[in-house]
PDB file of C-alpha atoms in Angstrom:
ATOM      1  CA  MET A   1     169.329  47.493 102.954  1.00  0.00           C
ATOM      2  CA  ASP A   2     170.264  51.083 102.011  1.00  0.00           C
ATOM      3  CA  GLU A   3     170.136  50.189  98.356  1.00  0.00           C
ATOM      4  CA  PHE A   4     166.385  49.530  98.656  1.00  0.00           C
ATOM      5  CA  PHE A   5     165.656  52.919 100.197  1.00  0.00           C
ATOM      6  CA  ASP A   6     167.534  55.269  97.959  1.00  0.00           C
ATOM      7  CA  LEU A   7     165.957  58.623  97.183  1.00  0.00           C
ATOM      8  CA  PRO A   8     164.296  57.690  93.819  1.00  0.00           C
ATOM      9  CA  THR A   9     162.603  54.665  95.419  1.00  0.00           C
ATOM     10  CA  LEU A  10     161.228  56.771  98.271  1.00  0.00           C
ATOM     11  CA  ILE A  11     159.819  59.297  95.780  1.00  0.00           C
ATOM     12  CA  VAL A  12     158.026  56.549  93.820  1.00  0.00           C
ATOM     13  CA  ILE A  13     156.511  55.085  97.021  1.00  0.00           C
ATOM     14  CA  ALA A  14     155.352  58.516  98.127  1.00  0.00           C
ATOM     15  CA  VAL A  15     153.657  59.191  94.777  1.00  0.00           C
ATOM     16  CA  ALA A  16     151.911  55.795  94.847  1.00  0.00           C
ATOM     17  CA  VAL A  17     150.582  56.394  98.374  1.00  0.00           C
ATOM     18  CA  PHE A  18     149.328  59.843  97.352  1.00  0.00           C
ATOM     19  CA  VAL A  19     147.537  58.483  94.278  1.00  0.00           C
ATOM     20  CA  LEU A  20     145.831  55.717  96.276  1.00  0.00           C
ATOM     21  CA  PHE A  21     144.704  58.238  98.873  1.00  0.00           C
ATOM     22  CA  ARG A  22     143.200  60.504  96.147  1.00  0.00           C
ATOM     23  CA  LEU A  23     141.400  57.623  94.486  1.00  0.00           C
ATOM     24  CA  ARG A  24     139.874  56.591  97.803  1.00  0.00           C
ATOM     25  CA  SER A  25     138.683  60.111  98.537  1.00  0.00           C
ATOM     26  CA  VAL A  26     137.121  60.508  95.067  1.00  0.00           C
ATOM     27  CA  LEU A  27     135.551  57.071  94.626  1.00  0.00           C
ATOM     28  CA  GLY A  28     134.717  56.420  98.266  1.00  0.00           C
ATOM     29  CA  THR A  29     134.266  53.033  99.792  1.00  0.00           C
ATOM     30  CA  ARG A  30     131.422  50.540  99.422  1.00  0.00           C
ATOM     31  CA  THR A  31     129.334  49.964 102.523  1.00  0.00           C
ATOM     32  CA  GLY A  32     126.951  47.362 101.109  1.00  0.00           C
ATOM     33  CA  ASN A  33     124.012  49.841 101.072  1.00  0.00           C
ATOM     34  CA  GLU A  34     124.615  51.408  97.633  1.00  0.00           C
ATOM     35  CA  ARG A  35     121.800  51.309  95.056  1.00  0.00           C
ATOM     36  CA  PRO A  36     122.427  49.193  91.946  1.00  0.00           C
ATOM     37  CA  PRO A  37     123.642  51.149  88.895  1.00  0.00           C
ATOM     38  CA  LEU A  38     120.210  50.982  87.193  1.00  0.00           C
ATOM     39  CA  GLU A  39     118.506  52.505  90.241  1.00  0.00           C
ATOM     40  CA  ARG A  40     121.010  55.340  90.312  1.00  0.00           C
ATOM     41  CA  ARG A  41     120.309  56.151  86.646  1.00  0.00           C
ATOM     42  CA  LYS A  42     116.524  55.918  86.913  1.00  0.00           C
ATOM     43  CA  PRO A  43     115.800  59.309  88.534  1.00  0.00           C
ATOM     44  CA  ALA A  44     118.001  61.081  85.977  1.00  0.00           C
ATOM     45  CA  ALA A  45     116.176  59.361  83.118  1.00  0.00           C
ATOM     46  CA  GLU A  46     112.783  60.309  84.584  1.00  0.00           C
ATOM     47  CA  ALA A  47     113.907  63.918  84.959  1.00  0.00           C
ATOM     48  CA  ALA A  48     115.056  63.989  81.323  1.00  0.00           C
ATOM     49  CA  ALA A  49     111.694  62.593  80.183  1.00  0.00           C
ATOM     50  CA  ASP A  50     109.810  65.255  82.154  1.00  0.00           C
ATOM     51  CA  ASP A  51     111.824  67.961  80.377  1.00  0.00           C
ATOM     52  CA  THR A  52     110.964  66.596  76.910  1.00  0.00           C
ATOM     53  CA  VAL A  53     108.536  68.907  75.107  1.00  0.00           C
ATOM     54  CA  VAL A  54     107.098  66.139  72.934  1.00  0.00           C
ATOM     55  CA  PRO A  55     107.406  62.665  74.460  1.00  0.00           C
ATOM     56  CA  LEU A  56     108.445  59.891  72.104  1.00  0.00           C
ATOM     57  CA  ARG A  57     105.454  57.849  73.180  1.00  0.00           C
ATOM     58  CA  PRO A  58     102.210  59.446  74.467  1.00  0.00           C
ATOM     59  CA  ARG A  59     101.390  58.655  78.078  1.00  0.00           C
ATOM     60  CA  GLY A  60      97.940  57.176  78.471  1.00  0.00           C
ATOM     61  CA  THR A  61      94.984  58.085  76.232  1.00  0.00           C
ATOM     62  CA  ALA A  62      94.584  61.756  77.098  1.00  0.00           C
ATOM     63  CA  ALA A  63      96.880  63.101  74.345  1.00  0.00           C
ATOM     64  CA  PRO A  64      95.097  61.425  71.369  1.00  0.00           C
ATOM     65  CA  GLU A  65      91.727  62.661  72.688  1.00  0.00           C
ATOM     66  CA  LEU A  66      93.079  66.186  72.993  1.00  0.00           C
ATOM     67  CA  ASP A  67      94.533  66.000  69.468  1.00  0.00           C
ATOM     68  CA  GLU A  68      91.207  64.838  68.034  1.00  0.00           C
ATOM     69  CA  ASP A  69      89.336  67.542  69.891  1.00  0.00           C
ATOM     70  CA  HIS A  70      91.785  70.174  68.642  1.00  0.00           C
ATOM     71  CA  ARG A  71      91.441  68.924  65.072  1.00  0.00           C
ATOM     72  CA  SER A  72      87.630  68.992  65.266  1.00  0.00           C
ATOM     73  CA  ARG A  73      87.660  72.593  66.472  1.00  0.00           C
ATOM     74  CA  LYS A  74      90.125  73.565  63.753  1.00  0.00           C
ATOM     75  CA  ILE A  75      88.045  72.011  60.971  1.00  0.00           C
ATOM     76  CA  GLU A  76      84.830  73.558  62.308  1.00  0.00           C
ATOM     77  CA  ALA A  77      86.525  76.968  62.310  1.00  0.00           C
ATOM     78  CA  GLU A  78      87.601  76.434  58.691  1.00  0.00           C
ATOM     79  CA  ILE A  79      84.084  75.375  57.715  1.00  0.00           C
ATOM     80  CA  GLU A  80      82.653  78.569  59.184  1.00  0.00           C
ATOM     81  CA  GLN A  81      85.345  80.634  57.475  1.00  0.00           C
ATOM     82  CA  PHE A  82      84.916  79.147  53.998  1.00  0.00           C
ATOM     83  CA  ALA A  83      81.135  78.739  54.128  1.00  0.00           C
ATOM     84  CA  LYS A  84      80.782  82.507  54.723  1.00  0.00           C
ATOM     85  CA  GLY A  85      77.393  82.192  56.373  1.00  0.00           C
ATOM     86  CA  ASN A  86      76.022  79.749  53.780  1.00  0.00           C
ATOM     87  CA  ASP A  87      74.386  77.058  55.941  1.00  0.00           C
ATOM     88  CA  GLU A  88      73.901  74.695  52.996  1.00  0.00           C
ATOM     89  CA  LEU A  89      77.575  74.895  52.057  1.00  0.00           C
ATOM     90  CA  ALA A  90      78.606  74.403  55.701  1.00  0.00           C
ATOM     91  CA  ALA A  91      76.436  71.274  55.889  1.00  0.00           C
ATOM     92  CA  GLY A  92      78.046  70.036  52.677  1.00  0.00           C
ATOM     93  CA  PHE A  93      81.522  70.569  54.135  1.00  0.00           C
ATOM     94  CA  ARG A  94      80.577  68.557  57.222  1.00  0.00           C
ATOM     95  CA  ALA A  95      79.261  65.709  55.064  1.00  0.00           C
ATOM     96  CA  VAL A  96      82.522  65.642  53.092  1.00  0.00           C
ATOM     97  CA  VAL A  97      84.626  65.682  56.287  1.00  0.00           C
ATOM     98  CA  GLU A  98      82.581  62.835  57.755  1.00  0.00           C
ATOM     99  CA  ALA A  99      83.140  60.748  54.616  1.00  0.00           C
ATOM    100  CA  ASP A 100      86.778  61.805  54.208  1.00  0.00           C
ATOM    101  CA  PRO A 101      88.415  62.827  57.532  1.00  0.00           C
ATOM    102  CA  THR A 102      91.544  63.994  55.684  1.00  0.00           C
ATOM    103  CA  PHE A 103      89.589  66.806  53.980  1.00  0.00           C
ATOM    104  CA  THR A 104      89.922  70.420  55.078  1.00  0.00           C
ATOM    105  CA  PRO A 105      88.554  73.366  53.048  1.00  0.00           C
ATOM    106  CA  LYS A 106      91.795  75.324  53.268  1.00  0.00           C
ATOM    107  CA  SER A 107      94.167  72.597  52.076  1.00  0.00           C
ATOM    108  CA  PHE A 108      91.704  71.508  49.383  1.00  0.00           C
ATOM    109  CA  LEU A 109      91.420  75.019  47.979  1.00  0.00           C
ATOM    110  CA  GLU A 110      95.205  75.378  47.843  1.00  0.00           C
ATOM    111  CA  GLY A 111      95.422  72.130  45.883  1.00  0.00           C
ATOM    112  CA  ALA A 112      92.566  73.169  43.588  1.00  0.00           C
ATOM    113  CA  LYS A 113      94.369  76.416  42.695  1.00  0.00           C
ATOM    114  CA  GLN A 114      97.503  74.495  41.747  1.00  0.00           C
ATOM    115  CA  ALA A 115      95.457  72.007  39.708  1.00  0.00           C
ATOM    116  CA  TYR A 116      93.677  74.824  37.852  1.00  0.00           C
ATOM    117  CA  GLU A 117      96.934  76.454  36.789  1.00  0.00           C
ATOM    118  CA  MET A 118      98.391  73.112  35.719  1.00  0.00           C
ATOM    119  CA  ILE A 119      95.320  72.177  33.686  1.00  0.00           C
ATOM    120  CA  VAL A 120      94.834  75.462  31.787  1.00  0.00           C
ATOM    121  CA  THR A 121      98.567  75.573  31.047  1.00  0.00           C
ATOM    122  CA  ALA A 122      98.563  71.949  29.867  1.00  0.00           C
ATOM    123  CA  TYR A 123      95.573  72.670  27.619  1.00  0.00           C
ATOM    124  CA  ALA A 124      97.336  75.657  26.044  1.00  0.00           C
ATOM    125  CA  THR A 125     100.541  73.680  25.419  1.00  0.00           C
ATOM    126  CA  GLY A 126      98.767  70.485  24.368  1.00  0.00           C
ATOM    127  CA  ASP A 127     100.147  68.380  27.233  1.00  0.00           C
ATOM    128  CA  ARG A 128      97.711  65.465  27.032  1.00  0.00           C
ATOM    129  CA  GLN A 129      99.477  63.336  29.647  1.00  0.00           C
ATOM    130  CA  MET A 130      99.153  66.036  32.277  1.00  0.00           C
ATOM    131  CA  LEU A 131      95.472  66.451  31.438  1.00  0.00           C
ATOM    132  CA  LYS A 132      94.857  62.705  31.595  1.00  0.00           C
ATOM    133  CA  ASN A 133      96.246  62.613  35.139  1.00  0.00           C
ATOM    134  CA  LEU A 134      94.015  65.430  36.383  1.00  0.00           C
ATOM    135  CA  LEU A 135      90.752  65.044  34.441  1.00  0.00           C
ATOM    136  CA  GLU A 136      87.994  62.453  34.527  1.00  0.00           C
ATOM    137  CA  LYS A 137      87.673  60.585  31.228  1.00  0.00           C
ATOM    138  CA  ASP A 138      84.688  62.470  29.760  1.00  0.00           C
ATOM    139  CA  VAL A 139      86.259  65.844  30.579  1.00  0.00           C
ATOM    140  CA  TYR A 140      89.621  64.706  29.228  1.00  0.00           C
ATOM    141  CA  ASP A 141      87.999  63.581  25.968  1.00  0.00           C
ATOM    142  CA  GLY A 142      86.559  67.074  25.462  1.00  0.00           C
ATOM    143  CA  PHE A 143      89.928  68.731  26.061  1.00  0.00           C
ATOM    144  CA  HIS A 144      91.612  66.181  23.806  1.00  0.00           C
ATOM    145  CA  ARG A 145      89.215  66.895  20.915  1.00  0.00           C
ATOM    146  CA  ALA A 146      89.752  70.650  21.216  1.00  0.00           C
ATOM    147  CA  ILE A 147      93.552  70.227  21.184  1.00  0.00           C
ATOM    148  CA  SER A 148      93.379  67.888  18.184  1.00  0.00           C
ATOM    149  CA  GLU A 149      91.196  70.343  16.236  1.00  0.00           C
ATOM    150  CA  ARG A 150      93.614  73.161  17.021  1.00  0.00           C
ATOM    151  CA  GLU A 151      96.590  71.101  15.909  1.00  0.00           C
ATOM    152  CA  ALA A 152      94.821  70.010  12.707  1.00  0.00           C
ATOM    153  CA  ALA A 153      94.247  73.666  11.852  1.00  0.00           C
ATOM    154  CA  GLY A 154      97.925  74.434  12.448  1.00  0.00           C
ATOM    155  CA  GLN A 155      97.128  76.779  15.322  1.00  0.00           C
ATOM    156  CA  THR A 156      99.384  77.458  18.286  1.00  0.00           C
ATOM    157  CA  VAL A 157      98.763  79.225  21.600  1.00  0.00           C
ATOM    158  CA  ASP A 158     101.010  81.717  23.350  1.00  0.00           C
ATOM    159  CA  PHE A 159      99.923  81.436  26.984  1.00  0.00           C
ATOM    160  CA  THR A 160     100.983  82.916  30.313  1.00  0.00           C
ATOM    161  CA  PHE A 161      99.183  82.258  33.579  1.00  0.00           C
ATOM    162  CA  VAL A 162      99.168  85.482  35.620  1.00  0.00           C
ATOM    163  CA  GLY A 163      97.235  84.639  38.783  1.00  0.00           C
ATOM    164  CA  LEU A 164      93.998  83.883  40.603  1.00  0.00           C
ATOM    165  CA  PRO A 165      92.677  87.083  42.207  1.00  0.00           C
ATOM    166  CA  LYS A 166      89.518  85.341  43.380  1.00  0.00           C
ATOM    167  CA  VAL A 167      88.803  81.700  44.183  1.00  0.00           C
ATOM    168  CA  GLU A 168      85.933  80.321  46.241  1.00  0.00           C
ATOM    169  CA  ILE A 169      84.223  77.018  46.971  1.00  0.00           C
ATOM    170  CA  SER A 170      80.606  77.179  45.859  1.00  0.00           C
ATOM    171  CA  ASP A 171      79.344  73.690  46.702  1.00  0.00           C
ATOM    172  CA  ALA A 172      80.315  70.524  48.573  1.00  0.00           C
ATOM    173  CA  GLU A 173      78.544  67.188  48.992  1.00  0.00           C
ATOM    174  CA  TYR A 174      78.901  63.456  49.485  1.00  0.00           C
ATOM    175  CA  ASP A 175      76.776  61.369  47.110  1.00  0.00           C
ATOM    176  CA  LYS A 176      77.379  58.092  48.991  1.00  0.00           C
ATOM    177  CA  LYS A 177      80.109  57.167  46.535  1.00  0.00           C
ATOM    178  CA  ASN A 178      82.257  60.230  45.895  1.00  0.00           C
ATOM    179  CA  VAL A 179      82.947  63.473  47.693  1.00  0.00           C
ATOM    180  CA  LEU A 180      82.332  66.407  45.341  1.00  0.00           C
ATOM    181  CA  VAL A 181      83.592  69.965  45.715  1.00  0.00           C
ATOM    182  CA  THR A 182      82.835  72.752  43.223  1.00  0.00           C
ATOM    183  CA  VAL A 183      85.149  75.749  42.898  1.00  0.00           C
ATOM    184  CA  ARG A 184      84.747  79.067  41.087  1.00  0.00           C
ATOM    185  CA  PHE A 185      87.977  80.409  39.616  1.00  0.00           C
ATOM    186  CA  HIS A 186      88.482  84.002  38.494  1.00  0.00           C
ATOM    187  CA  ALA A 187      91.817  83.874  36.691  1.00  0.00           C
ATOM    188  CA  GLU A 188      94.042  86.368  34.926  1.00  0.00           C
ATOM    189  CA  VAL A 189      95.875  85.070  31.858  1.00  0.00           C
ATOM    190  CA  VAL A 190      97.587  86.271  28.720  1.00  0.00           C
ATOM    191  CA  SER A 191      96.532  84.131  25.776  1.00  0.00           C
ATOM    192  CA  ALA A 192      96.900  84.509  22.018  1.00  0.00           C
ATOM    193  CA  THR A 193      95.952  81.868  19.439  1.00  0.00           C
ATOM    194  CA  ARG A 194      97.711  82.116  16.083  1.00  0.00           C
ATOM    195  CA  ASP A 195      97.236  80.320  12.794  1.00  0.00           C
ATOM    196  CA  LYS A 196      99.939  78.455  10.902  1.00  0.00           C
ATOM    197  CA  ASP A 197     101.087  81.745   9.375  1.00  0.00           C
ATOM    198  CA  GLY A 198     101.391  83.454  12.761  1.00  0.00           C
ATOM    199  CA  ALA A 199      98.331  85.646  12.319  1.00  0.00           C
ATOM    200  CA  LEU A 200      96.295  86.310  15.456  1.00  0.00           C
ATOM    201  CA  VAL A 201      93.101  84.273  15.538  1.00  0.00           C
ATOM    202  CA  GLU A 202      91.928  84.852  19.097  1.00  0.00           C
ATOM    203  CA  GLY A 203      93.071  86.642  22.242  1.00  0.00           C
ATOM    204  CA  ASN A 204      95.762  89.276  22.751  1.00  0.00           C
ATOM    205  CA  ALA A 205      99.433  88.665  23.434  1.00  0.00           C
ATOM    206  CA  ASP A 206      99.834  92.081  25.067  1.00  0.00           C
ATOM    207  CA  GLN A 207      96.783  92.202  27.318  1.00  0.00           C
ATOM    208  CA  VAL A 208      95.788  90.408  30.507  1.00  0.00           C
ATOM    209  CA  GLN A 209      92.377  88.781  30.231  1.00  0.00           C
ATOM    210  CA  THR A 210      90.076  87.727  33.054  1.00  0.00           C
ATOM    211  CA  VAL A 211      88.345  84.361  32.711  1.00  0.00           C
ATOM    212  CA  ALA A 212      85.833  82.804  35.078  1.00  0.00           C
ATOM    213  CA  ASP A 213      85.287  79.056  35.339  1.00  0.00           C
ATOM    214  CA  GLU A 214      83.418  76.701  37.655  1.00  0.00           C
ATOM    215  CA  TRP A 215      84.930  73.253  38.060  1.00  0.00           C
ATOM    216  CA  THR A 216      83.800  70.266  40.090  1.00  0.00           C
ATOM    217  CA  PHE A 217      86.407  68.002  41.680  1.00  0.00           C
ATOM    218  CA  ALA A 218      85.668  64.480  42.921  1.00  0.00           C
ATOM    219  CA  ARG A 219      87.315  61.520  44.598  1.00  0.00           C
ATOM    220  CA  ASN A 220      86.230  58.266  46.191  1.00  0.00           C
ATOM    221  CA  PRO A 221      87.065  58.520  49.927  1.00  0.00           C
ATOM    222  CA  LYS A 222      87.435  54.747  50.114  1.00  0.00           C
ATOM    223  CA  SER A 223      90.099  54.719  47.417  1.00  0.00           C
ATOM    224  CA  ARG A 224      93.789  54.572  48.260  1.00  0.00           C
ATOM    225  CA  ASP A 225      94.384  57.193  45.570  1.00  0.00           C
ATOM    226  CA  PRO A 226      94.462  60.576  47.378  1.00  0.00           C
ATOM    227  CA  ASN A 227      94.153  62.582  44.157  1.00  0.00           C
ATOM    228  CA  TRP A 228      91.080  64.504  43.051  1.00  0.00           C
ATOM    229  CA  LYS A 229      89.976  64.676  39.416  1.00  0.00           C
ATOM    230  CA  VAL A 230      87.938  67.300  37.593  1.00  0.00           C
ATOM    231  CA  ILE A 231      84.609  65.750  36.550  1.00  0.00           C
ATOM    232  CA  ALA A 232      82.854  68.859  35.186  1.00  0.00           C
ATOM    233  CA  THR A 233      83.818  72.274  33.816  1.00  0.00           C
ATOM    234  CA  SER A 234      81.767  75.275  32.778  1.00  0.00           C
ATOM    235  CA  GLN A 235      82.519  78.868  31.868  1.00  0.00           C
ATOM    236  CA  LEU A 236      80.840  81.566  33.936  1.00  0.00           C
ATOM    237  CA  ASP A 237      79.417  84.704  32.361  1.00  0.00           C
TER     238      ASP A 237
END
């Protein structure tokens, strides 16, 4: 019998008893009244959801209504800002927004400024494809003729777009088919047209010029195409 109770065996038994005792104290014993695992996790999940700043899925219908109300106030504030006390222009903005809920004066004007720079630069460099993408057919045809006449005469244009110190929306309307917005651009450019021999024909390569244009942009709000096109251009005095 002594061979079964040597010192190493007693040490192993003692360690096993100690480990079992620690496991029991940490894990506890089941009494039959414990909640199922899912119930134990539920309060923690609810607490985590309450701490989320933006829930993954809105609760109820209150949030969408608040968002729509916030958007309406924001657009109305923009209308007042960009109309500058012009009641007719403000009414035009509201008509455009009603026809095209994605429209806001601020974002439109930012896009119009980019389009203006792209178009005048494309005209100077003779980039017909760029012009075709941004201009309505009749307007494009006029630009195309002017470029062709310049090329036939062997003329080239040195052009640098400097900036737009003043831009403002002058008119807005919905004609039951298209939404139309007219913008006045006061641009600063450096432009010099030279003949085939390099002699200056028009402009000044060393001087910034100020040009003023009024362009009308249009799009069909029922179209899937989100892009606006220039349908009319005129030079202001």
